């Protein structure tokens, strides 16, 4: 170990010369506080002065300790990701692989039990939607390398060719602006390139946060493409990564912000979600092709939750699902409704790519083309369900989803889907429009649940079902990922982190500070 750097983990006692230790590194986790000093940009290592060490005092916080002195170091818990991405479903070893995956998941969750217990005996799951590759986190930025450019300047500050040099002077013949030599040299920063280290960046950091940590990038024009502020949709961000990991990072950030007690600086209560990855990226034109992989992931999720409920019977479990991730959730709930009725505290269905009949218990109510969206025991598992939907979700839930269901098994599926997904509605032929409308299929995430169904009406009247109409505030299908201020307030703070009708606790945050917004127009039947 070099004398100027120290790697440490929990309860480590260090033998050595304190004055020579200048850098701390903690097990590839992000440090957000050293001693009493907050760090504006959590890193996996931190430079400090040896005087920061204090006499040993009792603390549960990880600390570097030398002799009778120590330095507390505050670190974030590692991300929790359950990888339920299905292998080839025709693999003859599929059952063995499922068993192995369930065993690995059990070990992973077993290691999180102390974390759940320390955070209010609560586990909050998030399930992403269709066509999201697994991806990865971006690495942490440890510095920015500035590239400096030197220019020779002519009269009136007009730049001359940088290659024209004569010991910093220009001769009259080389000076198109006059007859006198003009000894003017201007140096400026042309660009700032990030230098990454080897550890993952697992929490959201917008451009404003980076500027606090790295003042030399105050000029945004220096930064390469992909560095953006808190409002941009950074699917290809060089800051945060891509695929499912980018979704996980955003959703954790959005929910922590919704508590009104987190501001990208106070990380003490930052809560990790239990993120579920599944193989929904089976082909952009094969929307219904993801159903089987969703079913497979749902079975894995049911087994994972079954383990948690048996290991910690008083654990509160909440689930948020987006788009086709709702099929993963309902598949799991269908099993849990029979093995653990009433044990799931609250589930949130956001822009579900399922028929509006999917919450019904009534036999024969399934409106899907394949008659495979009937989950009669799913609602038995939950104490409360909130359905968030938007009539503005045209491309995915009105066009693509209906198109995928209208296609006959014997038809040319790719051709029909290509027409309906990529042809604007105003340019469709009358026959194409009629074909698309023939299904009369309403998606749960676009229209909300079927409020003519007796069981659905019963859930609503008894307060078990909450309706969240996001039409007024939403655009598109994935608007909750990088939310507008309206979605932050009317989505996250009104329906999810809300002491009146949502989650009344979220980890170690103070529930009394949660918003109590209500939306009576969204929660009553018309």
Coordinates of N, CA, C and O in Angstrom, one line a residue, residues 237-336:
X237 N -25.8 9.7 -21.9 CA -25.0 10.6 -21.1 C -23.6 10.0 -20.8 O -23.5 8.9 -20.4
X238 N -22.6 10.9 -21.0 CA -21.3 10.5 -20.6 C -21.2 10.7 -19.0 O -20.1 10.3 -18.5
X239 N -22.2 11.2 -18.4 CA -22.2 11.4 -17.0 C -22.7 10.2 -16.2 O -22.2 9.9 -15.1
X240 N -23.7 9.5 -16.7 CA -24.5 8.6 -15.9 C -24.6 7.2 -16.4 O -25.1 6.3 -15.7
X241 N -24.2 6.9 -17.6 CA -24.3 5.6 -18.1 C -25.5 5.4 -19.0 O -26.0 6.3 -19.6
X242 N -26.0 4.1 -19.1 CA -27.1 3.9 -20.1 C -27.9 2.6 -19.7 O -27.6 2.0 -18.7
X243 N -28.9 2.3 -20.4 CA -29.7 1.1 -20.2 C -30.5 1.1 -18.9 O -30.9 2.2 -18.4
X244 N -30.6 0.0 -18.3 CA -31.4 -0.2 -17.1 C -30.7 0.6 -16.0 O -31.4 1.2 -15.1
X245 N -29.4 0.7 -16.0 CA -28.7 1.4 -14.9 C -29.0 2.9 -14.9 O -29.1 3.5 -13.9
X246 N -29.2 3.5 -16.1 CA -29.6 4.9 -16.2 C -31.0 5.1 -15.6 O -31.3 6.1 -14.9
X247 N -31.9 4.2 -15.9 CA -33.3 4.2 -15.3 C -33.2 4.1 -13.8 O -33.8 4.8 -13.0
X248 N -32.4 3.1 -13.3 CA -32.3 2.9 -11.8 C -31.8 4.2 -11.1 O -32.3 4.6 -10.1
X249 N -30.7 4.8 -11.7 CA -30.1 6.0 -11.2 C -31.2 7.1 -11.1 O -31.3 7.8 -10.1
X250 N -31.9 7.3 -12.2 CA -32.9 8.4 -12.2 C -34.1 8.2 -11.2 O -34.5 9.1 -10.5
X251 N -34.6 6.9 -11.2 CA -35.7 6.7 -10.3 C -35.3 6.8 -8.8 O -36.1 7.3 -8.0
X252 N -34.2 6.4 -8.5 CA -33.7 6.5 -7.1 C -33.6 8.0 -6.8 O -34.1 8.5 -5.7
X253 N -33.1 8.8 -7.7 CA -32.9 10.2 -7.4 C -34.3 10.9 -7.3 O -34.5 11.7 -6.4
X254 N -35.2 10.6 -8.2 CA -36.5 11.2 -8.2 C -37.3 10.9 -6.9 O -37.9 11.8 -6.4
X255 N -37.2 9.7 -6.4 CA -37.9 9.3 -5.2 C -37.3 9.9 -4.0 O -38.0 10.4 -3.1
X256 N -36.0 10.0 -3.9 CA -35.3 10.6 -2.8 C -35.6 12.1 -2.7 O -35.9 12.7 -1.7
X257 N -35.6 12.8 -3.9 CA -36.0 14.2 -4.0 C -37.4 14.4 -3.5 O -37.7 15.5 -2.9
X258 N -38.3 13.5 -3.8 CA -39.7 13.7 -3.5 C -40.0 13.7 -2.0 O -41.1 14.1 -1.6
X259 N -39.0 13.3 -1.2 CA -39.2 13.4 0.3 C -39.1 14.8 0.9 O -39.4 15.0 2.0
X260 N -38.7 15.7 0.0 CA -38.5 17.1 0.5 C -37.3 17.3 1.5 O -37.2 18.3 2.1
X261 N -36.4 16.3 1.5 CA -35.3 16.3 2.5 C -34.0 16.0 1.9 O -33.0 15.9 2.6
X262 N -34.0 15.8 0.6 CA -32.7 15.5 -0.1 C -32.5 16.5 -1.2 O -33.5 16.9 -1.9
X263 N -31.3 17.0 -1.3 CA -31.0 18.1 -2.3 C -29.7 17.9 -3.0 O -29.1 18.8 -3.5
X264 N -29.3 16.6 -3.2 CA -28.0 16.3 -3.9 C -26.8 16.7 -3.0 O -25.7 16.7 -3.5
X265 N -27.1 17.0 -1.8 CA -26.0 17.3 -0.9 C -26.1 16.5 0.4 O -25.1 16.1 1.0
X266 N -27.3 16.3 0.9 CA -27.6 15.7 2.2 C -27.8 14.2 1.9 O -28.9 13.8 1.7
X267 N -26.7 13.4 2.0 CA -26.8 12.0 1.6 C -27.1 11.0 2.7 O -27.1 9.8 2.6
X268 N -27.2 11.6 4.0 CA -27.2 10.7 5.1 C -28.4 9.7 5.1 O -28.3 8.6 5.5
X269 N -29.5 10.1 4.5 CA -30.7 9.3 4.5 C -31.0 8.7 3.1 O -32.0 8.1 2.8
X270 N -30.1 8.9 2.1 CA -30.3 8.5 0.7 C -30.6 7.0 0.7 O -29.9 6.2 1.3
X271 N -31.8 6.7 0.1 CA -32.3 5.3 0.1 C -32.1 4.6 -1.2 O -32.5 5.2 -2.3
X272 N -31.6 3.4 -1.2 CA -31.4 2.6 -2.4 C -32.7 1.9 -2.7 O -33.4 1.4 -1.7
X273 N -33.1 1.8 -3.9 CA -34.2 0.9 -4.3 C -33.7 -0.5 -4.6 O -32.5 -0.7 -4.8
X274 N -34.6 -1.5 -4.6 CA -34.3 -2.8 -5.1 C -34.7 -2.8 -6.6 O -35.8 -2.9 -6.9
X275 N -33.7 -2.7 -7.4 CA -33.9 -2.5 -8.9 C -34.0 -3.9 -9.6 O -33.1 -4.7 -9.4
X276 N -35.0 -4.0 -10.4 CA -35.2 -5.3 -11.1 C -34.9 -5.1 -12.6 O -35.5 -4.3 -13.2
X277 N -33.9 -5.9 -13.1 CA -33.6 -5.9 -14.5 C -34.2 -7.1 -15.1 O -34.0 -8.2 -14.6
X278 N -34.8 -7.0 -16.3 CA -35.3 -8.1 -17.0 C -35.1 -7.9 -18.5 O -34.8 -6.8 -19.0
X279 N -35.2 -9.0 -19.3 CA -34.9 -8.9 -20.7 C -36.1 -8.5 -21.5 O -36.9 -9.3 -22.1
X280 N -36.4 -7.2 -21.6 CA -37.4 -6.6 -22.4 C -36.9 -6.2 -23.8 O -37.7 -5.8 -24.6
X281 N -35.6 -6.2 -24.0 CA -35.1 -5.8 -25.3 C -35.0 -7.0 -26.2 O -33.9 -7.4 -26.6
X282 N -36.1 -7.4 -26.6 CA -36.2 -8.6 -27.5 C -36.4 -8.2 -29.0 O -36.5 -9.0 -29.9
X283 N -36.4 -6.9 -29.2 CA -36.6 -6.4 -30.6 C -37.6 -5.3 -30.6 O -38.7 -5.4 -30.0
X284 N -37.3 -4.1 -31.2 CA -38.2 -3.0 -31.1 C -39.5 -3.2 -31.8 O -40.5 -2.5 -31.4
X285 N -39.6 -4.1 -32.7 CA -40.9 -4.4 -33.4 C -41.6 -5.6 -32.8 O -42.7 -6.0 -33.3
X286 N -41.1 -6.1 -31.7 CA -41.7 -7.3 -31.1 C -42.2 -7.0 -29.7 O -41.7 -7.6 -28.7
X287 N -43.1 -6.1 -29.6 CA -43.6 -5.6 -28.3 C -44.2 -6.8 -27.5 O -43.9 -6.9 -26.3
X288 N -45.0 -7.6 -28.1 CA -45.6 -8.7 -27.4 C -44.6 -9.9 -27.2 O -44.8 -10.8 -26.4
X289 N -43.4 -9.8 -27.9 CA -42.4 -10.9 -27.7 C -41.8 -10.8 -26.4 O -41.1 -11.8 -26.0
X290 N -41.9 -9.7 -25.7 CA -41.3 -9.6 -24.3 C -42.2 -10.2 -23.3 O -41.8 -10.3 -22.1
X291 N -43.4 -10.7 -23.6 CA -44.3 -11.2 -22.6 C -43.7 -12.5 -21.9 O -43.8 -12.6 -20.7
X292 N -43.1 -13.3 -22.7 CA -42.5 -14.6 -22.1 C -41.4 -14.3 -21.1 O -41.2 -14.9 -20.1
X293 N -40.5 -13.3 -21.6 CA -39.4 -13.0 -20.7 C -39.9 -12.2 -19.5 O -39.2 -12.3 -18.4
X294 N -40.9 -11.5 -19.6 CA -41.5 -10.8 -18.4 C -42.1 -11.8 -17.5 O -42.0 -11.7 -16.2
X295 N -42.8 -12.8 -18.0 CA -43.3 -13.9 -17.1 C -42.2 -14.6 -16.4 O -42.4 -14.9 -15.2
X296 N -41.1 -14.9 -17.1 CA -40.0 -15.6 -16.4 C -39.4 -14.7 -15.3 O -39.1 -15.2 -14.2
X297 N -39.2 -13.4 -15.6 CA -38.7 -12.5 -14.6 C -39.7 -12.4 -13.4 O -39.3 -12.3 -12.2
X298 N -41.0 -12.4 -13.7 CA -42.0 -12.3 -12.7 C -41.9 -13.5 -11.7 O -42.1 -13.3 -10.5
X299 N -41.7 -14.6 -12.2 CA -41.5 -15.8 -11.4 C -40.3 -15.7 -10.4 O -40.4 -16.1 -9.3
X300 N -39.2 -15.1 -11.0 CA -38.0 -14.9 -10.2 C -38.3 -13.9 -9.1 O -37.9 -14.0 -7.9
X301 N -39.0 -12.8 -9.4 CA -39.4 -11.8 -8.5 C -40.2 -12.3 -7.4 O -40.1 -12.0 -6.2
X302 N -41.2 -13.2 -7.7 CA -42.1 -13.8 -6.7 C -41.2 -14.6 -5.7 O -41.5 -14.5 -4.5
X303 N -40.3 -15.3 -6.2 CA -39.4 -16.1 -5.3 C -38.6 -15.3 -4.4 O -38.3 -15.6 -3.2
X304 N -38.1 -14.1 -5.0 CA -37.3 -13.2 -4.2 C -38.1 -12.6 -3.1 O -37.6 -12.5 -1.9
X305 N -39.3 -12.1 -3.4 CA -40.1 -11.5 -2.3 C -40.6 -12.6 -1.3 O -40.7 -12.3 -0.1
X306 N -40.8 -13.8 -1.8 CA -41.2 -14.9 -0.9 C -40.1 -15.1 0.2 O -40.3 -15.2 1.4
X307 N -38.8 -15.1 -0.3 CA -37.7 -15.2 0.6 C -37.7 -14.1 1.6 O -37.5 -14.3 2.8
X308 N -37.8 -12.8 1.2 CA -37.8 -11.7 2.1 C -38.9 -11.7 3.1 O -38.6 -11.5 4.3
X309 N -40.1 -12.1 2.7 CA -41.2 -12.1 3.7 C -41.0 -13.3 4.7 O -41.5 -13.1 5.8
X310 N -40.4 -14.3 4.3 CA -40.1 -15.4 5.2 C -39.0 -15.0 6.2 O -39.0 -15.4 7.4
X311 N -38.0 -14.3 5.6 CA -36.8 -14.0 6.5 C -37.1 -12.8 7.4 O -36.6 -12.7 8.5
X312 N -38.0 -11.9 7.0 CA -38.4 -10.7 7.8 C -39.9 -10.5 7.6 O -40.3 -9.7 6.8
X313 N -40.7 -11.2 8.4 CA -42.2 -11.1 8.2 C -42.8 -9.7 8.3 O -43.8 -9.5 7.7
X314 N -42.1 -8.8 9.1 CA -42.7 -7.5 9.2 C -42.1 -6.5 8.2 O -42.2 -5.3 8.4
X315 N -41.4 -7.0 7.2 CA -40.8 -6.1 6.2 C -41.9 -5.5 5.3 O -42.8 -6.2 4.8
X316 N -41.9 -4.2 5.1 CA -42.9 -3.5 4.2 C -42.3 -3.5 2.8 O -41.2 -3.1 2.6
X317 N -43.1 -4.0 1.9 CA -42.6 -4.1 0.5 C -43.6 -3.2 -0.4 O -44.8 -3.3 -0.3
X318 N -42.9 -2.4 -1.2 CA -43.6 -1.6 -2.2 C -43.0 -1.8 -3.5 O -41.8 -2.0 -3.6
X319 N -43.8 -1.7 -4.6 CA -43.3 -1.9 -5.9 C -43.8 -0.8 -6.9 O -44.9 -0.5 -6.9
X320 N -42.8 -0.3 -7.7 CA -43.2 0.6 -8.7 C -42.8 0.0 -10.1 O -41.6 -0.5 -10.2
X321 N -43.7 -0.1 -11.0 CA -43.4 -0.7 -12.3 C -43.8 0.3 -13.4 O -44.8 0.9 -13.3
X322 N -43.0 0.3 -14.5 CA -43.2 1.1 -15.6 C -43.5 0.3 -16.9 O -42.8 -0.7 -17.1
X323 N -44.5 0.6 -17.7 CA -44.7 0.0 -19.0 C -44.9 -1.5 -18.9 O -45.6 -2.0 -18.1
X324 N -44.1 -2.2 -19.7 CA -44.2 -3.7 -19.6 C -43.7 -4.3 -18.4 O -43.9 -5.5 -18.1
X325 N -42.9 -3.5 -17.6 CA -42.5 -3.9 -16.3 C -43.7 -4.3 -15.4 O -43.6 -5.0 -14.4
X326 N -44.9 -3.8 -15.7 CA -46.1 -4.1 -15.0 C -46.5 -5.6 -15.2 O -47.1 -6.2 -14.3
X327 N -46.1 -6.2 -16.3 CA -46.4 -7.6 -16.5 C -45.5 -8.4 -15.5 O -45.9 -9.4 -15.0
X328 N -44.2 -8.0 -15.4 CA -43.3 -8.6 -14.4 C -43.9 -8.6 -13.0 O -44.0 -9.6 -12.3
X329 N -44.4 -7.4 -12.7 CA -45.0 -7.2 -11.3 C -46.2 -8.0 -11.1 O -46.4 -8.7 -10.1
X330 N -47.2 -8.0 -12.1 CA -48.4 -8.7 -11.9 C -48.2 -10.2 -11.9 O -48.9 -11.0 -11.2
X331 N -47.2 -10.7 -12.7 CA -46.9 -12.1 -12.7 C -46.4 -12.5 -11.3 O -46.8 -13.6 -10.7
X332 N -45.6 -11.7 -10.7 CA -45.1 -12.0 -9.3 C -46.3 -11.9 -8.3 O -46.5 -12.7 -7.4
X333 N -47.2 -10.9 -8.5 CA -48.3 -10.7 -7.5 C -49.3 -11.8 -7.6 O -49.9 -12.2 -6.6
X334 N -49.4 -12.4 -8.8 CA -50.4 -13.5 -9.0 C -49.9 -14.7 -8.1 O -50.8 -15.3 -7.5
X335 N -48.6 -14.9 -8.0 CA -48.1 -16.0 -7.2 C -48.2 -15.6 -5.7 O -48.6 -16.4 -4.8
X336 N -47.8 -14.4 -5.4 CA -47.8 -13.9 -4.0 C -49.2 -13.8 -3.4 O -49.4 -13.9 -2.2

